[in-house]
Structure formats: structure tokens, C-alpha cells
mmCIF file of C-alpha atoms and ligand atoms in Angstrom:
data_model
loop_
_atom_site.group_PDB
_atom_site.id
_atom_site.type_symbol
_atom_site.label_atom_id
_atom_site.label_comp_id
_atom_site.label_asym_id
_atom_site.label_seq_id
_atom_site.Cartn_x
_atom_site.Cartn_y
_atom_site.Cartn_z
ATOM 1 C CA MET A 1312 0.000 0.000 0.000
ATOM 2 C CA LYS A 1313 1.315 3.440 -0.937
ATOM 3 C CA THR A 1314 1.959 5.889 1.870
ATOM 4 C CA ILE A 1315 0.904 9.513 1.488
ATOM 5 C CA SER A 1316 4.530 10.668 1.449
ATOM 6 C CA SER A 1317 5.433 8.355 -1.437
ATOM 7 C CA VAL A 1318 2.429 9.700 -3.392
ATOM 8 C CA VAL A 1319 3.545 13.259 -2.674
ATOM 9 C CA SER A 1320 7.110 12.575 -3.835
ATOM 10 C CA LEU A 1321 5.787 10.847 -6.958
ATOM 11 C CA CYS A 1322 3.807 14.024 -7.716
ATOM 12 C CA ALA A 1323 6.953 16.108 -7.240
ATOM 13 C CA VAL A 1324 8.896 13.830 -9.637
ATOM 14 C CA ALA A 1325 6.036 14.012 -12.161
ATOM 15 C CA ALA A 1326 5.991 17.825 -11.902
ATOM 16 C CA VAL A 1327 9.745 18.005 -12.543
ATOM 17 C CA LEU A 1328 9.432 15.558 -15.481
ATOM 18 C CA LEU A 1329 6.651 17.721 -16.918
ATOM 19 C CA GLY A 1330 9.008 20.663 -16.782
ATOM 20 C CA ARG A 1331 7.156 22.481 -14.009
ATOM 21 C CA PRO A 1332 8.677 23.251 -10.616
ATOM 22 C CA ALA A 1333 7.282 21.187 -7.726
ATOM 23 C CA THR A 1334 6.136 24.403 -6.034
ATOM 24 C CA ALA A 1335 2.403 24.962 -5.905
ATOM 25 C CA ALA A 1336 2.673 28.608 -6.999
ATOM 26 C CA GLU A 1337 1.955 29.344 -10.650
ATOM 27 C CA THR A 1338 3.108 32.387 -12.574
ATOM 28 C CA PHE A 1339 0.917 34.964 -14.355
ATOM 29 C CA LYS A 1340 2.275 37.358 -16.958
ATOM 30 C CA PRO A 1341 -0.157 40.238 -17.451
ATOM 31 C CA GLY A 1342 -0.476 41.541 -20.991
ATOM 32 C CA GLU A 1343 1.408 38.683 -22.657
ATOM 33 C CA VAL A 1344 0.072 36.087 -25.095
ATOM 34 C CA TRP A 1345 -1.601 33.466 -22.870
ATOM 35 C CA PRO A 1346 -1.454 30.021 -24.509
ATOM 36 C CA ASP A 1347 -3.994 27.319 -23.651
ATOM 37 C CA ASP A 1348 -3.147 23.597 -23.534
ATOM 38 C CA ARG A 1349 -3.080 23.587 -27.363
ATOM 39 C CA GLY A 1350 -0.597 26.434 -27.482
ATOM 40 C CA GLN A 1351 -3.237 28.863 -28.794
ATOM 41 C CA HIS A 1352 -3.844 32.287 -27.260
ATOM 42 C CA ILE A 1353 -6.875 32.021 -24.963
ATOM 43 C CA GLN A 1354 -10.045 33.372 -26.556
ATOM 44 C CA ALA A 1355 -12.126 34.401 -23.551
ATOM 45 C CA HIS A 1356 -12.366 38.172 -23.848
ATOM 46 C CA GLY A 1357 -14.763 40.168 -21.669
ATOM 47 C CA GLY A 1358 -15.047 36.949 -19.741
ATOM 48 C CA GLY A 1359 -16.229 35.506 -16.482
ATOM 49 C CA ILE A 1360 -15.176 32.729 -14.138
ATOM 50 C CA LEU A 1361 -17.360 29.985 -12.665
ATOM 51 C CA LYS A 1362 -15.989 27.696 -9.939
ATOM 52 C CA LEU A 1363 -17.300 24.149 -9.548
ATOM 53 C CA GLY A 1364 -15.587 22.088 -6.857
ATOM 54 C CA ASP A 1365 -11.868 22.719 -7.308
ATOM 55 C CA THR A 1366 -12.166 23.576 -10.991
ATOM 56 C CA TYR A 1367 -12.448 27.035 -12.464
ATOM 57 C CA TYR A 1368 -14.161 27.576 -15.818
ATOM 58 C CA TRP A 1369 -13.363 30.658 -17.859
ATOM 59 C CA PHE A 1370 -15.976 31.751 -20.414
ATOM 60 C CA GLY A 1371 -15.466 34.638 -22.786
ATOM 61 C CA GLU A 1372 -15.800 36.047 -26.273
ATOM 62 C CA ASP A 1373 -13.971 33.869 -28.771
ATOM 63 C CA ARG A 1374 -12.724 36.214 -31.472
ATOM 64 C CA ALA A 1375 -10.409 33.774 -33.266
ATOM 65 C CA GLN A 1376 -9.479 34.875 -36.766
ATOM 66 C CA ASN A 1377 -10.776 31.708 -38.399
ATOM 67 C CA ASN A 1378 -14.272 31.952 -36.886
ATOM 68 C CA GLN A 1379 -17.120 32.086 -39.391
ATOM 69 C CA ARG A 1380 -18.101 35.686 -40.141
ATOM 70 C CA GLY A 1381 -21.805 35.883 -39.292
ATOM 71 C CA LEU A 1382 -21.591 33.690 -36.179
ATOM 72 C CA ARG A 1383 -20.707 34.771 -32.660
ATOM 73 C CA TYR A 1384 -18.650 32.514 -30.427
ATOM 74 C CA VAL A 1385 -18.071 31.915 -26.733
ATOM 75 C CA SER A 1386 -15.328 29.572 -25.572
ATOM 76 C CA CYS A 1387 -14.886 27.728 -22.305
ATOM 77 C CA TYR A 1388 -11.599 26.721 -20.648
ATOM 78 C CA SER A 1389 -10.923 24.889 -17.386
ATOM 79 C CA SER A 1390 -8.157 25.096 -14.803
ATOM 80 C CA THR A 1391 -7.400 24.068 -11.239
ATOM 81 C CA ASN A 1392 -4.807 26.797 -10.671
ATOM 82 C CA LEU A 1393 -6.079 29.735 -12.793
ATOM 83 C CA ALA A 1394 -2.763 29.845 -14.681
ATOM 84 C CA HIS A 1395 -2.861 26.789 -16.979
ATOM 85 C CA TRP A 1396 -6.054 26.523 -19.008
ATOM 86 C CA THR A 1397 -7.444 23.608 -20.975
ATOM 87 C CA PHE A 1398 -9.652 24.421 -23.930
ATOM 88 C CA ARG A 1399 -13.007 22.658 -23.433
ATOM 89 C CA ASN A 1400 -15.342 23.773 -26.183
ATOM 90 C CA GLN A 1401 -16.672 26.589 -28.286
ATOM 91 C CA VAL A 1402 -19.817 26.483 -26.185
ATOM 92 C CA VAL A 1403 -21.611 29.078 -28.332
ATOM 93 C CA LYS A 1404 -21.521 29.245 -32.124
ATOM 94 C CA LEU A 1405 -24.576 31.331 -32.741
ATOM 95 C CA ALA A 1406 -26.154 32.773 -35.870
ATOM 96 C CA ASP A 1407 -27.966 36.101 -35.391
ATOM 97 C CA PRO A 1408 -30.990 34.881 -33.358
ATOM 98 C CA GLU A 1409 -33.035 38.102 -33.448
ATOM 99 C CA ASN A 1410 -32.373 39.449 -36.935
ATOM 100 C CA LEU A 1411 -30.144 42.161 -35.561
ATOM 101 C CA GLY A 1412 -28.322 42.439 -38.839
ATOM 102 C CA ARG A 1413 -24.721 42.614 -39.958
ATOM 103 C CA GLY A 1414 -22.337 43.505 -37.181
ATOM 104 C CA TRP A 1415 -24.605 42.154 -34.438
ATOM 105 C CA ILE A 1416 -22.759 41.514 -31.217
ATOM 106 C CA LEU A 1417 -22.663 38.978 -28.392
ATOM 107 C CA GLU A 1418 -20.318 40.260 -25.687
ATOM 108 C CA ARG A 1419 -19.225 39.673 -22.091
ATOM 109 C CA PRO A 1420 -20.760 36.215 -21.515
ATOM 110 C CA LYS A 1421 -21.191 35.161 -17.881
ATOM 111 C CA VAL A 1422 -22.258 31.684 -16.752
ATOM 112 C CA PHE A 1423 -24.139 30.871 -13.535
ATOM 113 C CA TYR A 1424 -24.803 27.347 -12.246
ATOM 114 C CA ASN A 1425 -28.284 26.808 -10.876
ATOM 115 C CA ALA A 1426 -28.074 24.002 -8.296
ATOM 116 C CA ALA A 1427 -31.873 23.596 -8.140
ATOM 117 C CA THR A 1428 -32.449 23.071 -11.880
ATOM 118 C CA LYS A 1429 -28.919 21.701 -12.488
ATOM 119 C CA LYS A 1430 -28.719 23.996 -15.521
ATOM 120 C CA PHE A 1431 -25.886 26.221 -16.587
ATOM 121 C CA VAL A 1432 -27.312 29.613 -17.485
ATOM 122 C CA MET A 1433 -25.356 32.054 -19.623
ATOM 123 C CA TYR A 1434 -26.111 35.770 -19.841
ATOM 124 C CA ALA A 1435 -24.486 37.892 -22.536
ATOM 125 C CA HIS A 1436 -24.868 41.390 -23.923
ATOM 126 C CA ILE A 1437 -26.658 41.094 -27.255
ATOM 127 C CA ASP A 1438 -26.967 44.026 -29.611
ATOM 128 C CA ASN A 1439 -27.053 45.284 -33.153
ATOM 129 C CA GLY A 1440 -24.047 46.912 -34.791
ATOM 130 C CA THR A 1441 -24.901 50.351 -33.386
ATOM 131 C CA TYR A 1442 -25.511 49.123 -29.841
ATOM 132 C CA LYS A 1443 -29.108 50.365 -29.837
ATOM 133 C CA VAL A 1444 -30.861 47.114 -28.854
ATOM 134 C CA ALA A 1445 -29.083 47.092 -25.459
ATOM 135 C CA SER A 1446 -30.422 43.738 -24.217
ATOM 136 C CA VAL A 1447 -29.315 40.494 -22.636
ATOM 137 C CA ALA A 1448 -29.417 37.078 -24.264
ATOM 138 C CA VAL A 1449 -29.943 33.955 -22.154
ATOM 139 C CA LEU A 1450 -28.573 30.564 -23.214
ATOM 140 C CA THR A 1451 -28.581 27.308 -21.258
ATOM 141 C CA SER A 1452 -26.787 23.974 -21.143
ATOM 142 C CA ASP A 1453 -27.057 20.779 -19.083
ATOM 143 C CA THR A 1454 -23.280 20.569 -18.773
ATOM 144 C CA VAL A 1455 -20.731 23.236 -18.034
ATOM 145 C CA ASP A 1456 -18.922 22.907 -21.353
ATOM 146 C CA GLY A 1457 -21.808 21.695 -23.500
ATOM 147 C CA ASP A 1458 -23.327 23.479 -26.487
ATOM 148 C CA TYR A 1459 -25.385 26.291 -24.975
ATOM 149 C CA GLN A 1460 -28.837 26.666 -26.526
ATOM 150 C CA TYR A 1461 -30.226 30.113 -27.217
ATOM 151 C CA LEU A 1462 -33.357 30.808 -25.168
ATOM 152 C CA LYS A 1463 -34.360 34.469 -25.385
ATOM 153 C CA THR A 1464 -33.417 38.126 -25.504
ATOM 154 C CA PHE A 1465 -34.868 40.832 -23.246
ATOM 155 C CA ARG A 1466 -34.126 44.092 -21.476
ATOM 156 C CA PRO A 1467 -33.613 43.316 -17.775
ATOM 157 C CA LEU A 1468 -36.461 44.858 -15.764
ATOM 158 C CA GLY A 1469 -37.252 46.840 -18.916
ATOM 159 C CA HIS A 1470 -33.966 48.786 -18.766
ATOM 160 C CA GLU A 1471 -31.241 49.268 -21.334
ATOM 161 C CA SER A 1472 -28.410 46.850 -20.707
ATOM 162 C CA ARG A 1473 -25.022 46.959 -22.406
ATOM 163 C CA ASP A 1474 -21.959 45.661 -20.525
ATOM 164 C CA ILE A 1475 -22.921 42.999 -18.016
ATOM 165 C CA GLY A 1476 -21.081 41.577 -15.033
ATOM 166 C CA GLN A 1477 -21.807 38.709 -12.671
ATOM 167 C CA PHE A 1478 -21.584 38.548 -8.924
ATOM 168 C CA VAL A 1479 -22.200 35.534 -6.699
ATOM 169 C CA ASP A 1480 -22.168 36.443 -3.014
ATOM 170 C CA ASP A 1481 -20.699 34.284 -0.235
ATOM 171 C CA ASP A 1482 -24.223 33.016 0.539
ATOM 172 C CA GLY A 1483 -24.586 31.779 -3.058
ATOM 173 C CA ALA A 1484 -27.016 34.525 -4.165
ATOM 174 C CA ALA A 1485 -26.546 35.363 -7.858
ATOM 175 C CA TYR A 1486 -26.686 38.881 -9.264
ATOM 176 C CA LEU A 1487 -26.458 40.447 -12.687
ATOM 177 C CA ILE A 1488 -24.694 43.785 -12.986
ATOM 178 C CA PHE A 1489 -25.717 45.768 -16.044
ATOM 179 C CA GLU A 1490 -25.020 49.165 -17.529
ATOM 180 C CA ASP A 1491 -28.156 51.205 -18.115
ATOM 181 C CA ARG A 1492 -26.859 54.117 -20.186
ATOM 182 C CA PRO A 1493 -29.343 56.830 -19.164
ATOM 183 C CA PHE A 1494 -29.051 56.126 -15.439
ATOM 184 C CA GLY A 1495 -25.911 54.282 -14.332
ATOM 185 C CA PHE A 1496 -25.193 50.734 -13.385
ATOM 186 C CA ARG A 1497 -27.655 48.404 -11.786
ATOM 187 C CA ILE A 1498 -27.303 45.298 -9.646
ATOM 188 C CA ALA A 1499 -30.269 42.910 -9.694
ATOM 189 C CA THR A 1500 -31.125 39.433 -8.433
ATOM 190 C CA LEU A 1501 -31.867 36.562 -10.774
ATOM 191 C CA SER A 1502 -35.082 34.556 -10.541
ATOM 192 C CA LYS A 1503 -35.025 31.153 -8.802
ATOM 193 C CA ASP A 1504 -34.270 29.346 -12.063
ATOM 194 C CA TYR A 1505 -31.882 32.152 -13.132
ATOM 195 C CA LEU A 1506 -33.730 32.474 -16.425
ATOM 196 C CA THR A 1507 -34.777 36.034 -15.805
ATOM 197 C CA VAL A 1508 -33.708 39.113 -13.883
ATOM 198 C CA GLU A 1509 -36.040 39.566 -10.936
ATOM 199 C CA THR A 1510 -35.483 42.409 -8.493
ATOM 200 C CA GLU A 1511 -33.312 45.475 -8.562
ATOM 201 C CA VAL A 1512 -31.005 45.677 -5.551
ATOM 202 C CA CYS A 1513 -29.530 49.050 -6.404
ATOM 203 C CA LEU A 1514 -28.868 51.616 -9.052
ATOM 204 C CA ILE A 1515 -25.451 53.215 -8.764
ATOM 205 C CA PRO A 1516 -25.915 56.495 -10.578
ATOM 206 C CA GLU A 1517 -22.454 56.468 -12.182
ATOM 207 C CA HIS A 1518 -21.956 56.064 -15.903
ATOM 208 C CA MET A 1519 -19.708 53.033 -15.831
ATOM 209 C CA GLU A 1520 -19.294 49.805 -17.744
ATOM 210 C CA GLY A 1521 -17.277 46.630 -17.215
ATOM 211 C CA GLY A 1522 -19.023 46.458 -13.811
ATOM 212 C CA ALA A 1523 -17.597 44.038 -11.227
ATOM 213 C CA VAL A 1524 -18.335 43.408 -7.550
ATOM 214 C CA VAL A 1525 -16.550 41.512 -4.777
ATOM 215 C CA HIS A 1526 -17.483 40.915 -1.131
ATOM 216 C CA TYR A 1527 -14.341 41.158 0.956
ATOM 217 C CA ASN A 1528 -14.001 41.290 4.750
ATOM 218 C CA GLY A 1529 -17.537 42.484 5.345
ATOM 219 C CA LEU A 1530 -17.523 45.183 2.664
ATOM 220 C CA TYR A 1531 -18.752 45.233 -0.927
ATOM 221 C CA TYR A 1532 -16.418 46.725 -3.521
ATOM 222 C CA ALA A 1533 -17.800 47.689 -6.941
ATOM 223 C CA LEU A 1534 -15.616 48.803 -9.803
ATOM 224 C CA GLY A 1535 -16.009 49.732 -13.424
ATOM 225 C CA SER A 1536 -14.638 51.750 -16.290
ATOM 226 C CA ALA A 1537 -15.760 54.974 -17.925
ATOM 227 C CA LEU A 1538 -17.542 54.852 -21.294
ATOM 228 C CA THR A 1539 -14.726 55.199 -23.820
ATOM 229 C CA GLY A 1540 -15.454 52.322 -26.219
ATOM 230 C CA TRP A 1541 -12.415 50.079 -26.664
ATOM 231 C CA ASN A 1542 -10.021 52.699 -25.282
ATOM 232 C CA PRO A 1543 -8.763 52.353 -21.734
ATOM 233 C CA ASN A 1544 -9.616 54.915 -19.060
ATOM 234 C CA PRO A 1545 -9.051 55.244 -15.308
ATOM 235 C CA ASN A 1546 -11.288 52.569 -13.739
ATOM 236 C CA LYS A 1547 -12.837 53.491 -10.409
ATOM 237 C CA PHE A 1548 -14.239 51.758 -7.338
ATOM 238 C CA ALA A 1549 -16.713 52.402 -4.535
ATOM 239 C CA THR A 1550 -17.626 50.528 -1.355
ATOM 240 C CA ALA A 1551 -20.793 49.772 0.597
ATOM 241 C CA LYS A 1552 -21.712 47.782 3.706
ATOM 242 C CA SER A 1553 -24.720 46.397 1.881
ATOM 243 C CA LEU A 1554 -25.128 45.618 -1.819
ATOM 244 C CA ALA A 1555 -28.164 47.886 -1.765
ATOM 245 C CA GLY A 1556 -25.936 50.784 -0.727
ATOM 246 C CA PRO A 1557 -25.440 53.505 0.162
ATOM 247 C CA TRP A 1558 -22.279 53.426 -1.964
ATOM 248 C CA SER A 1559 -19.302 55.650 -1.283
ATOM 249 C CA GLU A 1560 -17.925 58.039 -3.860
ATOM 250 C CA PHE A 1561 -15.928 56.476 -6.690
ATOM 251 C CA LYS A 1562 -12.144 56.670 -6.493
ATOM 252 C CA ASP A 1563 -9.334 55.707 -8.871
ATOM 253 C CA ILE A 1564 -7.980 52.161 -8.645
ATOM 254 C CA ALA A 1565 -4.588 53.308 -9.957
ATOM 255 C CA LEU A 1566 -2.949 56.609 -10.909
ATOM 256 C CA PRO A 1567 -5.395 58.093 -13.443
ATOM 257 C CA GLU A 1568 -2.619 58.801 -15.978
ATOM 258 C CA LYS A 1569 -1.928 55.037 -16.123
ATOM 259 C CA ASN A 1570 -5.375 54.425 -17.647
ATOM 260 C CA THR A 1571 -5.738 51.135 -15.745
ATOM 261 C CA TYR A 1572 -2.478 50.068 -17.428
ATOM 262 C CA GLY A 1573 -4.253 49.852 -20.770
ATOM 263 C CA SER A 1574 -6.979 47.506 -19.530
ATOM 264 C CA GLN A 1575 -10.697 47.516 -18.768
ATOM 265 C CA SER A 1576 -12.372 45.760 -15.862
ATOM 266 C CA SER A 1577 -14.297 42.549 -16.439
ATOM 267 C CA MET A 1578 -14.545 40.756 -13.103
ATOM 268 C CA MET A 1579 -13.015 40.312 -9.664
ATOM 269 C CA VAL A 1580 -12.328 36.784 -8.434
ATOM 270 C CA LYS A 1581 -11.859 36.018 -4.746
ATOM 271 C CA ILE A 1582 -9.574 33.121 -3.820
ATOM 272 C CA VAL A 1583 -10.039 31.966 -0.245
ATOM 273 C CA GLY A 1584 -6.982 29.872 0.604
ATOM 274 C CA THR A 1585 -5.731 28.163 3.723
ATOM 275 C CA LYS A 1586 -3.456 31.092 4.570
ATOM 276 C CA ALA A 1587 -4.713 34.116 2.677
ATOM 277 C CA THR A 1588 -7.582 35.546 0.678
ATOM 278 C CA THR A 1589 -6.592 37.131 -2.607
ATOM 279 C CA VAL A 1590 -8.836 39.174 -4.887
ATOM 280 C CA ILE A 1591 -7.774 39.157 -8.528
ATOM 281 C CA PHE A 1592 -8.634 41.936 -10.986
ATOM 282 C CA LEU A 1593 -9.536 40.469 -14.379
ATOM 283 C CA GLY A 1594 -9.187 43.023 -17.133
ATOM 284 C CA ASP A 1595 -9.081 43.077 -20.915
ATOM 285 C CA ILE A 1596 -6.447 44.862 -22.939
ATOM 286 C CA TRP A 1597 -8.520 45.361 -26.071
ATOM 287 C CA LYS A 1598 -7.050 45.464 -29.540
ATOM 288 C CA PRO A 1599 -10.070 46.609 -31.542
ATOM 289 C CA ARG A 1600 -8.468 46.042 -34.958
ATOM 290 C CA THR A 1601 -7.026 42.636 -34.068
ATOM 291 C CA GLN A 1602 -9.506 41.491 -31.461
ATOM 292 C CA TRP A 1603 -8.199 37.888 -31.494
ATOM 293 C CA ASP A 1604 -4.936 39.251 -30.103
ATOM 294 C CA SER A 1605 -6.575 41.203 -27.253
ATOM 295 C CA ARG A 1606 -4.712 40.459 -24.049
ATOM 296 C CA TYR A 1607 -5.601 39.955 -20.401
ATOM 297 C CA LEU A 1608 -4.445 41.886 -17.396
ATOM 298 C CA TRP A 1609 -4.907 39.790 -14.286
ATOM 299 C CA MET A 1610 -3.346 41.186 -11.120
ATOM 300 C CA PRO A 1611 -3.913 40.596 -7.404
ATOM 301 C CA LEU A 1612 -5.531 43.697 -5.899
ATOM 302 C CA GLU A 1613 -4.386 45.509 -2.794
ATOM 303 C CA ILE A 1614 -7.689 45.528 -0.983
ATOM 304 C CA GLY A 1615 -9.080 46.029 2.504
ATOM 305 C CA ASP A 1616 -10.526 48.571 4.957
ATOM 306 C CA GLY A 1617 -12.378 50.351 2.174
ATOM 307 C CA LYS A 1618 -9.288 50.742 -0.013
ATOM 308 C CA LEU A 1619 -8.594 49.071 -3.328
ATOM 309 C CA ALA A 1620 -5.588 49.491 -5.609
ATOM 310 C CA LEU A 1621 -4.487 47.830 -8.817
ATOM 311 C CA PRO A 1622 -0.708 47.512 -8.603
ATOM 312 C CA GLU A 1623 1.517 48.164 -11.588
ATOM 313 C CA PRO A 1624 1.514 44.987 -13.709
ATOM 314 C CA HIS A 1625 4.461 42.648 -13.225
ATOM 315 C CA ALA A 1626 4.737 38.878 -13.331
ATOM 316 C CA TRP A 1627 3.193 37.419 -10.157
ATOM 317 C CA THR A 1628 2.511 34.057 -8.603
ATOM 318 C CA LEU A 1629 -0.494 32.496 -6.950
ATOM 319 C CA ASP A 1630 -0.676 29.408 -4.779
ATOM 320 C CA ILE A 1631 -4.268 28.376 -5.292
ATOM 321 C CA LYS A 1632 -4.277 26.190 -2.132
ATOM 322 C CA THR A 1633 -2.907 28.748 0.326
ATOM 323 C CA GLY A 1634 -4.371 31.729 -1.539
ATOM 324 C CA GLU A 1635 -1.041 33.545 -1.307
ATOM 325 C CA ALA A 1636 -0.097 35.857 -4.168
ATOM 326 C CA SER A 1637 3.264 37.470 -4.666
ATOM 327 C CA VAL A 1638 4.187 40.128 -7.205
ATOM 328 C CA LYS A 1639 7.712 39.812 -8.664
ATOM 329 C CA LYS A 1640 9.331 43.228 -8.791
HETATM 330 C C1 DGJ B 107 -16.754 48.922 -24.156
HETATM 331 C C2 DGJ B 107 -17.328 47.657 -23.617
HETATM 332 O O1 DGJ B 107 -16.884 47.479 -22.318
HETATM 333 C C3 DGJ B 107 -16.927 46.493 -24.490
HETATM 334 O O2 DGJ B 107 -17.448 45.334 -23.950
HETATM 335 C C4 DGJ B 107 -17.435 46.773 -25.858
HETATM 336 O O3 DGJ B 107 -18.835 46.832 -25.846
HETATM 337 C C5 DGJ B 107 -16.893 48.087 -26.359
HETATM 338 N N1 DGJ B 107 -17.245 49.146 -25.457
HETATM 339 C C6 DGJ B 107 -17.390 48.431 -27.731
HETATM 340 O O4 DGJ B 107 -16.939 49.699 -28.098
#
């Protein structure tokens, strides 16, 4: 019978043979090409992360150059350490479902898992080429990386909705964040089956997109970007004791002249480890003319006591078990 220590040393030998150090910390290189297990740059732009057990799934816009013109694609990748990603499937390959016309868009997909119905429910921003439809599309699948089936398009609670974000609180409650151009950004609960948006929790009267929320040490932190299309701008954050507010004033997450280091917010992911809790900023470095080559800026945030700062991007490591992150300077 194998002892635990012999299994552990076998793992260490295997890690060395595979060319990876036996340490549990993995390295992230913000802004660089990020190859998946096939060696292809990850296509998960404007994305979101879903955690099931110990596995993380990353969904995002697949803008690969060889995609078919009129279709819109979402890809799904999996990882147990957030650094090395396995391509699972192009989970959405959709032809214009609402006759939106040439240049229709499907952006910022976010997937929720509904434990009651056992369905995976995807929300995405759906629009025509001039962004006037301002609605969400809902697609579902029985498996996390299956082919998601288009269900419907609607305006959440009757409001305009462009960029969307997802937030799942520590108690499991699921929220959609959406940008309602005339008013600001809204946070709303999903219905029991997640197939519709049910109740507004708050309207933050700030004109921001790329909305993201995290619950950290008893405080909610919301952040987003200004409305400058594909161009980066100084992203800002606010805090509140309750999701319903009142929310503090918005403040810069980095020196404003740095323009969020060329990125735009997409999500914040909280890693609760055995030794530390790390909140990661997930941002997109858009390349509007070569979208397939858009990059990712993932950095651990300096967060706590109502403060939040995005440090200057450098390579950094994360130990997914302990939750410890360390920026290499
Ligand atoms: C900014 C949004 O955040 C992106 O998702 C995309 O919709 C661009 N605008 C389009 O200009």
C-alpha cells in the first residue's frame, strides 16, 4: 500500500518531469500572449469565471481569426490553478438569433450554475451593430462545457443593458450587474431558475461599464470603467456595507494617468486559501483592430478597509491552495 509521502514525492517527480517546478505557486504574466493547452492564445475576452468544486471555468468572447463571419462565439476553458487553461469547447456558435443584422454583437458572456435546476445559465450582452438594442441574451446547457442553446433576448427589468457583469455572493445569491446608459449601473437578483432578472437591488448612478463586484471582509467593492469604447480609461471603485448601498464616492484604482495600465475591468475573483484571501482583478487589454490578439491583465488587488488598488503589472505568482499571491518586482 502506498503511503501519502510516497504519493507526494511521486507528484513532485512528475511535476519536474513535466518541466514544471514542484512548487504549488503558478506564474501569471499580465499583458502577454496566454497560450492554452493547445498552445493557442486564450479566446475568452470580456469573460467571467465559474468555480465548480476545485475547478475554475473561464468563459469569454472567442474572437479567433478563423471563426465564421456571421456567427458569434463563446469559448470555455478549465483550470485548477487559474494559470494553466485547458480548452473545453466553443460552447456558443450562434447565428444572429433576433435578426439584428450585420455587425450584431454577443459580448461579455457570464455563466451561472443553478443548483436547483442543475442547468448552466449564460447571460451575454446582445446588440445590433450600433448598440441600440441594449439587451441580454440567455442561453442554457445541461453541462458546463456543452453546447449552450439560445433561449431568449430581453431588457432586464425593462432597462437598457449593455456591458454585463456577474456577482455571486458568499451566501450563493446570484446577481447580474448591467449598464443602463441613461441612469448608471444596476445590480439585480436573478429569478429562482436564473432564467430572468427579478429584483433590482440598487442603481449606482455612475456612468460606468465593465461592472464588477466583490465581497471582501464584510464590505462590498464595486468597480467599473468609464464609457470610452475600446479605449482604456481610469477605472474606479466604490464601497458599501450592503449591496443595496449607500455606496461611497468612486475613487481611482490606480494613478489616473496610467489608464488602468491599458486595460478595462471585467470581473473580480476572490480566492479563499488556507493562509490568505486574494482578490484578482480580471481586465481586458482590447485590440479593436485585431480582437483575437486582445490580451488579459490579471493582477492581485491591494484591498481592505475600504481601499482598493491595482498595482503596476508585473509577473506574479499564486498558490491556489494557500491563496497567497506574490508580485515579482
Ligand atoms: C466597451 C465595452 O466594455 C466592451 O465590452 C465593448 O462593448 C466596447 N465598449 C465596444 O466599443
